Coordinates of C-alpha atoms in Angstrom, one line a residue:
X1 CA -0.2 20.7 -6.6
X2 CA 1.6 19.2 -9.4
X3 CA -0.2 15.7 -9.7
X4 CA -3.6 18.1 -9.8
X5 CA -2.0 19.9 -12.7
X6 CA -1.0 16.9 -14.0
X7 CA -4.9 15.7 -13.4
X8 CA -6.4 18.7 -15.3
X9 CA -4.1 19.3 -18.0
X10 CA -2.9 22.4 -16.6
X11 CA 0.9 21.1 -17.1
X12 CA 3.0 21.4 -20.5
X13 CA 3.8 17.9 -21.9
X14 CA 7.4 18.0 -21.1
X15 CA 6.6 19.5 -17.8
X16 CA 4.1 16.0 -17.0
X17 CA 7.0 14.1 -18.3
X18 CA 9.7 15.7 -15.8
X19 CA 7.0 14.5 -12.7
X20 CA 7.1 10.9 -13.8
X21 CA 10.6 10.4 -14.7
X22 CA 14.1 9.8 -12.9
X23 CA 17.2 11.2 -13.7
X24 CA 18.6 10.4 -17.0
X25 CA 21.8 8.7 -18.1
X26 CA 23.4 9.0 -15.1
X27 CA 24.6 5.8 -14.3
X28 CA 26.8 3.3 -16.4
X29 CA 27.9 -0.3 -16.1
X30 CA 30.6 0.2 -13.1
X31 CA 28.1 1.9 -10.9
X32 CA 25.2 -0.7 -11.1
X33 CA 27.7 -3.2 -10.6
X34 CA 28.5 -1.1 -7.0
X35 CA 24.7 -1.0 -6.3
X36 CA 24.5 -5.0 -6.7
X37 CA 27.6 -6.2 -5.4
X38 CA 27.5 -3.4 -1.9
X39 CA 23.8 -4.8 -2.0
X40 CA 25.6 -8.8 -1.1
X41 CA 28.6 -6.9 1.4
X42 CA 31.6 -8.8 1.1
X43 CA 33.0 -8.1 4.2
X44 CA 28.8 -9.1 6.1
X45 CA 29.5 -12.4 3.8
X46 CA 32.9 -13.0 5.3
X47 CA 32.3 -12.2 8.8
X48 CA 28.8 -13.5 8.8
X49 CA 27.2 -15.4 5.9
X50 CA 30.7 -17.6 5.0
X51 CA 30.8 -18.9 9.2
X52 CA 27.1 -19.5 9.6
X53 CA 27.0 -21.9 6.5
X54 CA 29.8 -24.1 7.3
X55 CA 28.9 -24.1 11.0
X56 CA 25.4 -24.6 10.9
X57 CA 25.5 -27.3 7.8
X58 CA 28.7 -29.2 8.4
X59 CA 28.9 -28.9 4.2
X60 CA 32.8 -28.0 3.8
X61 CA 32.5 -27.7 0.1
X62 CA 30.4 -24.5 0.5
X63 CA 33.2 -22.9 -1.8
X64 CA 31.9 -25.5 -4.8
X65 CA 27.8 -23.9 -3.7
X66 CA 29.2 -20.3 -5.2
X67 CA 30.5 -21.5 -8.1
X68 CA 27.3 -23.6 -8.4
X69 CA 25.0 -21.2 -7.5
X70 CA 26.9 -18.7 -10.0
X71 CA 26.0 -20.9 -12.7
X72 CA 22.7 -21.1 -12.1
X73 CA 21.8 -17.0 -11.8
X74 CA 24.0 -16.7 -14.9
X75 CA 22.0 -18.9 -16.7
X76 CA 19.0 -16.7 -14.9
X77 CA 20.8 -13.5 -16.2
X78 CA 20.6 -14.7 -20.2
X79 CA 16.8 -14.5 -20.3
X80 CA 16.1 -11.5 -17.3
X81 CA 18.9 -9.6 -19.8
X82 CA 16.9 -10.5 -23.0
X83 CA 14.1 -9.0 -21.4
X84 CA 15.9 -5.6 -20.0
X85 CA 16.5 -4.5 -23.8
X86 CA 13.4 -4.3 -24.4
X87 CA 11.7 -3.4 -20.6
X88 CA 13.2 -0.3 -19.4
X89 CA 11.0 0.6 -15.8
X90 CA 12.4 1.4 -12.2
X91 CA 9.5 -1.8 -11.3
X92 CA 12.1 -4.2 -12.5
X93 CA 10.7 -7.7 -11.5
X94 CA 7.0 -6.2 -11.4
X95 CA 7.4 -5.2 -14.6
X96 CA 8.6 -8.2 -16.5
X97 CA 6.0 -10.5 -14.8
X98 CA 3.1 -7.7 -15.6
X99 CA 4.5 -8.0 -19.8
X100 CA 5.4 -11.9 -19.6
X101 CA 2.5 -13.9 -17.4
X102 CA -0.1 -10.6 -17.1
X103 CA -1.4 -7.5 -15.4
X104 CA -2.9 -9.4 -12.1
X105 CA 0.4 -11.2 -11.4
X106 CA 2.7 -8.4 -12.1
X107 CA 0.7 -6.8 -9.1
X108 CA 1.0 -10.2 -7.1
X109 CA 4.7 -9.7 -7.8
X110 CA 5.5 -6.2 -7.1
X111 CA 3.5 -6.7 -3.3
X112 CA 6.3 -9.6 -2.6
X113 CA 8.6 -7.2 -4.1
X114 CA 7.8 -4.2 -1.5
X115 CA 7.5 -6.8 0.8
X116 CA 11.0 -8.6 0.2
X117 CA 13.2 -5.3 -0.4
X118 CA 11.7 -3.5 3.0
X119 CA 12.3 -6.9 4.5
X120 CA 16.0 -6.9 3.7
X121 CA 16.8 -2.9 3.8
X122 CA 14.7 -3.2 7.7
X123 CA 16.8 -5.9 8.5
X124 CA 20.1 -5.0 8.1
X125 CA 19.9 -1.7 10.1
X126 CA 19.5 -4.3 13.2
X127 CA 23.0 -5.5 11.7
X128 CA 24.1 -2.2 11.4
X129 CA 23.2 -0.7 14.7
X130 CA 24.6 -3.9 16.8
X131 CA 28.3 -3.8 14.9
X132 CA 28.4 0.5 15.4
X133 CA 27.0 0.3 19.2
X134 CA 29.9 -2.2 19.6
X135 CA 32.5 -0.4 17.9
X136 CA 32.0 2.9 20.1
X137 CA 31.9 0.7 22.9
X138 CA 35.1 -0.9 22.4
X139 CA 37.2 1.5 20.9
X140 CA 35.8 4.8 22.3
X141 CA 34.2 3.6 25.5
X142 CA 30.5 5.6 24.4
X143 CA 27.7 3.4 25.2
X144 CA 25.0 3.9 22.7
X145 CA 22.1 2.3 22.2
X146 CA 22.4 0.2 19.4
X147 CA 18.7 1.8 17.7
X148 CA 20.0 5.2 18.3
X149 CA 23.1 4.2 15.6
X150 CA 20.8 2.8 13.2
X151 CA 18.3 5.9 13.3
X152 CA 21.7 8.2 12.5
X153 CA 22.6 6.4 9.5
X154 CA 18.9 5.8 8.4
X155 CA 19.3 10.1 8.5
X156 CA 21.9 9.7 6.2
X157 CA 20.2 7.2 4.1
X158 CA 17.5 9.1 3.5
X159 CA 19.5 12.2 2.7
X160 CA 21.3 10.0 0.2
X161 CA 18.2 8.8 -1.3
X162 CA 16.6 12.4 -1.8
X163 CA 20.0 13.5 -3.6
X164 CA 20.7 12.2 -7.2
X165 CA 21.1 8.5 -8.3
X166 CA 25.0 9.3 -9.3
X167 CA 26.0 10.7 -6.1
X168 CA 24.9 7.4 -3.9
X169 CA 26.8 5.1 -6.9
X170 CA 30.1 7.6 -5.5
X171 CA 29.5 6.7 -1.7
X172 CA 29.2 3.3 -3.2
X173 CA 32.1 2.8 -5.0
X174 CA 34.0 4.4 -2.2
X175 CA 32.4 1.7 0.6
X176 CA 32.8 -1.2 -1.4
X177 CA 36.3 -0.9 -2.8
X178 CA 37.3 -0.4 1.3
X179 CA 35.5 -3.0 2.3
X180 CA 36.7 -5.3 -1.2
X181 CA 40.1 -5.1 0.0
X182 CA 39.9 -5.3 3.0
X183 CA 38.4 -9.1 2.3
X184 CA 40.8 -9.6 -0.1
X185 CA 43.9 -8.6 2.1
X186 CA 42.3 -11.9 4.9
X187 CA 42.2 -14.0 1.5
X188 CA 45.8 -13.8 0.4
X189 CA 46.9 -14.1 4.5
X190 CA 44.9 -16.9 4.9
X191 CA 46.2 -18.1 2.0
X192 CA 50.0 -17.6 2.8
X193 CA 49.5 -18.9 6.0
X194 CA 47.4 -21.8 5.7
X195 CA 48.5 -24.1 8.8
X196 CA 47.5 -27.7 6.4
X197 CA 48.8 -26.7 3.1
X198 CA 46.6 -26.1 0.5
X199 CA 43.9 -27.9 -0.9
X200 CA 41.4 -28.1 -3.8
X201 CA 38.9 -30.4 -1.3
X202 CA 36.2 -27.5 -0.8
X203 CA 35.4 -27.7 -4.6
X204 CA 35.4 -31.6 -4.5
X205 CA 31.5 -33.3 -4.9
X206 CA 32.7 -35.4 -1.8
X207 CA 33.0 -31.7 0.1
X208 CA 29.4 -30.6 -1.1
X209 CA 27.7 -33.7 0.5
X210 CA 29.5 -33.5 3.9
X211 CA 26.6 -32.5 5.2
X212 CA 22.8 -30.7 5.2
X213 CA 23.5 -29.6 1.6
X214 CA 19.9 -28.0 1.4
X215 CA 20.6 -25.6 3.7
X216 CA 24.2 -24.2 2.3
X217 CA 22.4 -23.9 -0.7
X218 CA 20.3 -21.5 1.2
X219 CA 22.7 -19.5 3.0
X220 CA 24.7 -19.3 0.0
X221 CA 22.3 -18.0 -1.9
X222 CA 21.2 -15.2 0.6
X223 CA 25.1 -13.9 -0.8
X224 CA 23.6 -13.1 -4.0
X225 CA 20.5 -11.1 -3.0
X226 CA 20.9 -7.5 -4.8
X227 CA 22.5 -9.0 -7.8
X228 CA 19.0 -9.1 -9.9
X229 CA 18.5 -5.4 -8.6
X230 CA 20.1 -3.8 -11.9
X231 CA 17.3 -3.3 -13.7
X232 CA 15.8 -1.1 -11.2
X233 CA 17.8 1.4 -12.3
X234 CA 17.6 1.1 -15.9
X235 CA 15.7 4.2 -16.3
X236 CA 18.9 5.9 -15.0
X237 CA 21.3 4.4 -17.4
X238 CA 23.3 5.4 -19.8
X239 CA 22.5 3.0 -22.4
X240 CA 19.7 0.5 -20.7
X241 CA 19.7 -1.8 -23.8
X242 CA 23.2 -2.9 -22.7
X243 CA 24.1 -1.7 -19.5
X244 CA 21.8 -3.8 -17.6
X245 CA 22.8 -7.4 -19.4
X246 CA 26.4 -6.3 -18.6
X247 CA 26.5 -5.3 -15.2
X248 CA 24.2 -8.2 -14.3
X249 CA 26.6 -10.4 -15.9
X250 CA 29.8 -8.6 -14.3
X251 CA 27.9 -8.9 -10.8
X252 CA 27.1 -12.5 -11.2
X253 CA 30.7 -13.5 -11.8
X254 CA 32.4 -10.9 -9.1
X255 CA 30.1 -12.5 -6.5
X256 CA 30.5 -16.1 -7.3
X257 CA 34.0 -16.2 -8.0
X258 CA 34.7 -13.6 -5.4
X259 CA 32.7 -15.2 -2.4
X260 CA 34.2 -18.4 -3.3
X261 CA 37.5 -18.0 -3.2
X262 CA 36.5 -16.2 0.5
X263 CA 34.8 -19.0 1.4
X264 CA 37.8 -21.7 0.5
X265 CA 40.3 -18.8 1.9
X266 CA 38.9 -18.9 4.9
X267 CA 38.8 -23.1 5.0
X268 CA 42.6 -22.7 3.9
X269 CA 43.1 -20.4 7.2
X270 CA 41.3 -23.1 9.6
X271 CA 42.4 -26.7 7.7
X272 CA 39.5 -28.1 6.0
X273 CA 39.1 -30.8 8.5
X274 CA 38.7 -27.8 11.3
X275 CA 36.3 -25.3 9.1
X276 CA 33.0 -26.6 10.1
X277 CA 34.2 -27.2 13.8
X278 CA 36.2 -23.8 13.5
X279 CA 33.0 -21.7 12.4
X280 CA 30.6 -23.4 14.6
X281 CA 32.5 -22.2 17.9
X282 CA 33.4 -18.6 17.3
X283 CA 31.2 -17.8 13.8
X284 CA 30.7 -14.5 13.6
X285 CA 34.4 -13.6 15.6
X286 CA 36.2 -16.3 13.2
X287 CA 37.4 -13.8 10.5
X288 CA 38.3 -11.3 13.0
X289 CA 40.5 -13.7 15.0
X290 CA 42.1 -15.6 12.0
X291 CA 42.5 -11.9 10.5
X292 CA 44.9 -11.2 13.8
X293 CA 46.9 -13.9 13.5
X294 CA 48.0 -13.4 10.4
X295 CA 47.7 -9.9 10.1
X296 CA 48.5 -8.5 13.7
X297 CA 46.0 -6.6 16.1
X298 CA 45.3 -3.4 14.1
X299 CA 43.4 -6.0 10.9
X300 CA 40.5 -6.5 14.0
X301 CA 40.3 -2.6 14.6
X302 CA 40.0 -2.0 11.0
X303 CA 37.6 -4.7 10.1
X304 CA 35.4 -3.9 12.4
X305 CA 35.4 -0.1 10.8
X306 CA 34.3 -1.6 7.5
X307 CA 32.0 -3.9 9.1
X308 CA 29.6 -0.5 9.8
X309 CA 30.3 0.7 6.2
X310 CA 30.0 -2.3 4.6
X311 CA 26.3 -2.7 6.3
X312 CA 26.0 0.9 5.6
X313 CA 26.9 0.0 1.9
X314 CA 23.9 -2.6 1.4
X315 CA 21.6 -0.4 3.6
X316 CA 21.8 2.4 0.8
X317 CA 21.5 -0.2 -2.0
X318 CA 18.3 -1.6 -0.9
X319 CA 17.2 1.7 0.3
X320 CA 17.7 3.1 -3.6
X321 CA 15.9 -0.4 -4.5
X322 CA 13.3 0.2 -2.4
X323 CA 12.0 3.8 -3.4
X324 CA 12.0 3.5 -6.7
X325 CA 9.5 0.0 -6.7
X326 CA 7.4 2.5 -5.1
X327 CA 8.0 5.4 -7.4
X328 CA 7.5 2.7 -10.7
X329 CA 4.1 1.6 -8.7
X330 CA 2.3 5.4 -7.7
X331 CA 3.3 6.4 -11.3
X332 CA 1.2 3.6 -12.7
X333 CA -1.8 4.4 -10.4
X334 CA -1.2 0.7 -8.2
X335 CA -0.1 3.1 -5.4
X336 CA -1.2 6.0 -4.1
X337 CA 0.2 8.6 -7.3
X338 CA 2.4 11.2 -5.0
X339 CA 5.0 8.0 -4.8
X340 CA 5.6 8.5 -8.1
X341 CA 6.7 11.5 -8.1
X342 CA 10.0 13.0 -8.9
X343 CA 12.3 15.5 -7.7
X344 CA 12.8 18.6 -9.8
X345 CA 16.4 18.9 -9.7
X346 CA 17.5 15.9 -8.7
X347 CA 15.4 13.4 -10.7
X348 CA 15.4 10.9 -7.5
X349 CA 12.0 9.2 -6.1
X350 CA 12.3 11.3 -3.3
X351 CA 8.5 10.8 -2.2
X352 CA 9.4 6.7 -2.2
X353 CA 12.3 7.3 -0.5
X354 CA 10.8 9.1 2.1
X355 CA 7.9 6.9 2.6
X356 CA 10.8 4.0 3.0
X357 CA 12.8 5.8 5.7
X358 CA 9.4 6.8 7.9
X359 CA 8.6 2.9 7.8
X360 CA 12.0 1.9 8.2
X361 CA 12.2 4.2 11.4
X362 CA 9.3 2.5 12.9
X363 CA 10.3 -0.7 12.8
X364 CA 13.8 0.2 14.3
X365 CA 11.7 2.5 17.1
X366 CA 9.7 -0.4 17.7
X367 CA 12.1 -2.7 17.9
X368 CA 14.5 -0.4 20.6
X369 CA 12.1 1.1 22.7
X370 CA 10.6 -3.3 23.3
X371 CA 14.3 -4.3 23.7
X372 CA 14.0 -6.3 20.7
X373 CA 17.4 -8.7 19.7
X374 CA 18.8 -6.4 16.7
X375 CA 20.1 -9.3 15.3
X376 CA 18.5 -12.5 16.4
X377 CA 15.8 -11.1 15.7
X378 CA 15.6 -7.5 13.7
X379 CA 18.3 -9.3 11.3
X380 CA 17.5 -12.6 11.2
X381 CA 13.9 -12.8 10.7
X382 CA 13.2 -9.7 8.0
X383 CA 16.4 -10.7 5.9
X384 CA 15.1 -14.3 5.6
X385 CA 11.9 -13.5 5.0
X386 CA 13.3 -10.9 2.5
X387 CA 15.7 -13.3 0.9
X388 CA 12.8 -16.1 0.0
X389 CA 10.7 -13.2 -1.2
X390 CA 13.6 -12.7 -4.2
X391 CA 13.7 -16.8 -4.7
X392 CA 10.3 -16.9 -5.8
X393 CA 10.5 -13.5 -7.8
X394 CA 13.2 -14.9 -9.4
X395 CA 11.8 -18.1 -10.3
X396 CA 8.6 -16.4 -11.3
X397 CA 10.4 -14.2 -13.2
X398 CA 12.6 -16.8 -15.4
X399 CA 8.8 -18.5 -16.6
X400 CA 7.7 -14.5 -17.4
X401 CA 10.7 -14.5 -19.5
X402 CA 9.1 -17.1 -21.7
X403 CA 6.0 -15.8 -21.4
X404 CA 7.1 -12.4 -23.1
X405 CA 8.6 -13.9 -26.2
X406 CA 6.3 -16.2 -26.6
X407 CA 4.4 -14.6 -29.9
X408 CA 7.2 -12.2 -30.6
X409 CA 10.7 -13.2 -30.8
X410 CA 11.9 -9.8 -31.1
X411 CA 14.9 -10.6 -32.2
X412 CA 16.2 -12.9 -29.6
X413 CA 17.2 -16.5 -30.2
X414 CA 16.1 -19.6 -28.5
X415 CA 18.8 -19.6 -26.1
X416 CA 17.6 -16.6 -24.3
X417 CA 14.0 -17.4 -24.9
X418 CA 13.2 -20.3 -23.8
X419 CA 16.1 -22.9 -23.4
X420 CA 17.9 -20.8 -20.7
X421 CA 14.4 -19.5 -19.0
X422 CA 13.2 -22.6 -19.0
X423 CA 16.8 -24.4 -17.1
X424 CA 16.7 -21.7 -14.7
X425 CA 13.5 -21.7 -13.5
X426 CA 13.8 -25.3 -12.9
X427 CA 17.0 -25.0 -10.4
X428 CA 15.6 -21.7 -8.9
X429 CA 12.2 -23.6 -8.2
X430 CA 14.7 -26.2 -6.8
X431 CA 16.6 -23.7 -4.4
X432 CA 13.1 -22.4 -3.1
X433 CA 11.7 -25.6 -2.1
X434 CA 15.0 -26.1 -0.2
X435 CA 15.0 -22.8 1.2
X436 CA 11.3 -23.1 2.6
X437 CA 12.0 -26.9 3.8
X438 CA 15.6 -25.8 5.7
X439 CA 14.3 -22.3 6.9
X440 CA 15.0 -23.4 10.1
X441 CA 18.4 -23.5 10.0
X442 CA 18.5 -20.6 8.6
X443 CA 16.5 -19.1 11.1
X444 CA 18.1 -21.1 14.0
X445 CA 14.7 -22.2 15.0
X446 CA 13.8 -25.6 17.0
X447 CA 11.6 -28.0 14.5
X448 CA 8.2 -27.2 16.1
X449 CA 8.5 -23.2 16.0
X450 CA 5.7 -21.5 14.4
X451 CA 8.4 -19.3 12.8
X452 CA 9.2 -21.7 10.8
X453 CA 5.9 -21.3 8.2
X454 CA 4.4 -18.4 9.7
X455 CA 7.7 -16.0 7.7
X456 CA 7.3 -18.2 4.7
X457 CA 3.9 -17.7 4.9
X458 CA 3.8 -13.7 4.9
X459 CA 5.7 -14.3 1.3
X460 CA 2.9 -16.3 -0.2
X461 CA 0.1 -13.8 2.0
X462 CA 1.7 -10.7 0.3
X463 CA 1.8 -12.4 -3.2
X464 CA -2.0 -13.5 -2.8
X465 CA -3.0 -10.0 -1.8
X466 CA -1.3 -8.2 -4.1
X467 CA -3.1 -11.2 -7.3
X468 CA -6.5 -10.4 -5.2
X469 CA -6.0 -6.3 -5.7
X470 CA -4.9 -7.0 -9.1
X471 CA -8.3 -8.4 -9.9
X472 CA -9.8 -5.8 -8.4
X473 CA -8.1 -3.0 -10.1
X474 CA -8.9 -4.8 -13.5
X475 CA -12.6 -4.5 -12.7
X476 CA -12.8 -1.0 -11.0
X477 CA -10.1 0.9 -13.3
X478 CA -9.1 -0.2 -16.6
X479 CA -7.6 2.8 -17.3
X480 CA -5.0 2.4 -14.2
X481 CA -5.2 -0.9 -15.5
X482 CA -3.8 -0.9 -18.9
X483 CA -0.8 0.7 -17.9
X484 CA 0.2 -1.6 -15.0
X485 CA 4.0 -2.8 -16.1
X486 CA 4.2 -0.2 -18.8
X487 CA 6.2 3.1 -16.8
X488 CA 3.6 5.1 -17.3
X489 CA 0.8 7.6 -15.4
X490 CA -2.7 6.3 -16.4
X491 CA -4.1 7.9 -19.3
X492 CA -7.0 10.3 -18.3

């Protein structure tokens, strides 16, 4: 009834502005930096990401990757921050590449977008439901269905995501500090106790090119998917001209130097000339077992605890991601209008939210009742193909950036311009070749398997779809059209 109003006028023009619009300054710097950095889990890097890339790469200088992939998305973060103070829309990515490189592309973008985010938030509820069914099972003796865990906290998800923006940045905050320390508190034991000394050879160049360097890059750089994610909730700030640049920024560092010192940590606690060896035998179990020795039998217990909130953590993140590229979309007219829609009281995308728990609770349903692999499969597949969805967003993204300030400056020197756009969208472009050329290792696929293009492939089908309905929106609606990128209804 209320996008009819809208339609026909019958609404006051503060009333249509209240349909189209989130919640207002409700968010500052500290919260979007818990939205990013619960978006990468520490405690799913440490258990998972850090074993998998030294035990399937043989690279013991994974530790140095961080610090250089840090670099890199800071360098990313100059130019993508230039642009968030003076782009302030929920569409994030989609937005900047509609204003920087054009209309048809920013559609292209945001379909890779939908595709990448759904991808990643799908995927980690196999995580999720495998590391809860195995809790109960171990500690309580309940055998539970590993689907039937991830459709309870997909319930609370989606309450979550119908309540206001502030109140998920609280569960946030609350999740990640538990799950931050508990990381930190297997660093400094590891640390303490390491059996060969300690050593500054993970950050050596000798260390980075042990072995299939490519693909540590690659899993590496699947720890820093969320961290672009704070301008999705610029609308929501406090003060978006600043607030966004910062917390990108502050996310950036706290990843990279964080993760890093995990990552040589963790060699410390093995012996560097054991790491690779180490991870490759009991990988996901190797922070759980080097966690007891140094920290007794009760560290395993509560490890595994935060393991389920940590995954419920990133779950929420990319949930909130999630509904509001498809509120940003149906309030521009590219999708169907009722997703961009707002609640009343809240101020939350509660229709996009919605839409993203039904879909989400298919593809978990699906997966249960076929006896799909929740990890091998749920996780592994949708998370990768999510993760190389961001890679080229981001490098598409960095040229956009240039593309913006092309004719106007607005204010902004040449460092965040050009110089900086330009660097970064080099290495990024780098990083996705790699990741498409080693995405069998990360998918743990034999060379001939026709996963190995046909998930890469869905990222360039869902780009070329989205370019093809671009085209066709241009000649069909202009009105729809013009405001493509802009955070606005069509004008009628």
């Amino acid at each position: 009834m209320a996008d009819e109003a809208i339609a026909t006028g019958r609404l006051s023009a503060g009333e249509q502005s209240a349909t189209h619009e989130l919640s207002r300054r409700r968010i500052g710097v500290p919260d979007i930096v818990f939205f990013v950095v619960a978006a990468s889990s520490p405690l799913t890097v440490a258990a998972g990401g850090l074993p998998m890339s030294y035990g399937t790469t043989g690279v013991i200088g994974v530790p140095l990757i961080y610090l250089v992939l840090a670099t890199v998305l800071a360098v990313f973060s100059v130019g993508y921050a230039a642009m968030s103070r003076h782009i302030s829309n929920a569409g994030a990515f989609y937005s900047y590449i509609a204003q920087g490189l054009g209309r048809v592309g920013g559609v292209g973008a945001s379909f890779v977008a939908l595709v990448a985010y759904n991808a990643m938030q799908v995927g980690l509820y196999g995580l999720f439901g495998a590391a809860a069914s195995g809790l109960l099972g171990a500690h309580f003796g309940l055998d539970v269905p590993w689907w039937v865990c991830s459709l309870v906290a997909l319930v609370l998800i989606a309450i979550l995501g119908y309540r206001r923006i502030d109140l998920n940045a609280r569960v946030l905050a609350v999740l990640l500090i538990c799950e931050s320390l508990t990381v930190l508190a297997f660093d400094f034991a590891q640390v303490s106790n390491a059996p060969s000394g300690l050593s500054a050879e993970p950050f050596t160049w000798g260390a980075l090119t042990t072995g299939a360097v490519g693909a540590g890059f690659c899993w590496v750089m699947a720890s820093f998917m969320g961290f672009e994610s704070g301008a999705i909730y610029s609308e929501e700030c406090r003060d978006p001209k600043r607030t966004v640049s910062r917390a990108t920024y502050i996310a950036v560092a706290v990843i990279g130097l964080f993760y890093a010192f995990t990552a040589w940590a963790m060699s410390m606690g093995t012996g560097v000339d054991n790491i690779v060896a180490e991870s490759g035998e009991k990988a996901t179990d190797l922070v759980f077992i080097l966690g007891e020795q140094t920290l007794g039998s009760g560290f395993s217990t509560i490890a595994n605890v935060f393991m389920v909130t940590a995954v419920f953590a990133a779950l929420l993140s990319f949930h909130n991601a999630v509904a509001r590229y498809f509120f940003a979309l149906g309030r521009e007219g590219v999708l169907p209008g009722k997703l961009g829609a707002s609640h009343p009281s809240h101020g939350s995308p509660y229709v996009g939210s919605l839409t993203q728990s039904i879909f989400a609770a298919a593809v978990v349903l699906l997966f249960g009742v076929s006896g799909g692999d929740p990890t091998g499969t749920l996780f592994n597949w949708f998370t990768n193909l999510g993760a190389l969805g961001v890679i080229l967003l981001l490098v598409v993204t960095s040229v956009s950036v240039i593309g913006y300030f092309r004719r106007d400056g607005r204010g902004e020197n040449g460092w965040s311009r050009v110089v900086a756009p330009v660097l970064s969208s080099a290495a990024l472009a780098v990083i996705l070749v790699l990741a498409v050329v080693n995405f069998q290792a990360l998918l743990g696929t034999p060379d001939g398997s026709v996963l190995n293009w046909l998930i890469p492939g869905l990222v360039l089908l869902a780009g070329v779809i989205g370019i093809g309905y671009g085209v066709w929106i241009k000649t069909s609606n202009p009105r729809t059209y013009a405001q493509i990128g802009h955070g606005a209804p069509p004008a009628e």
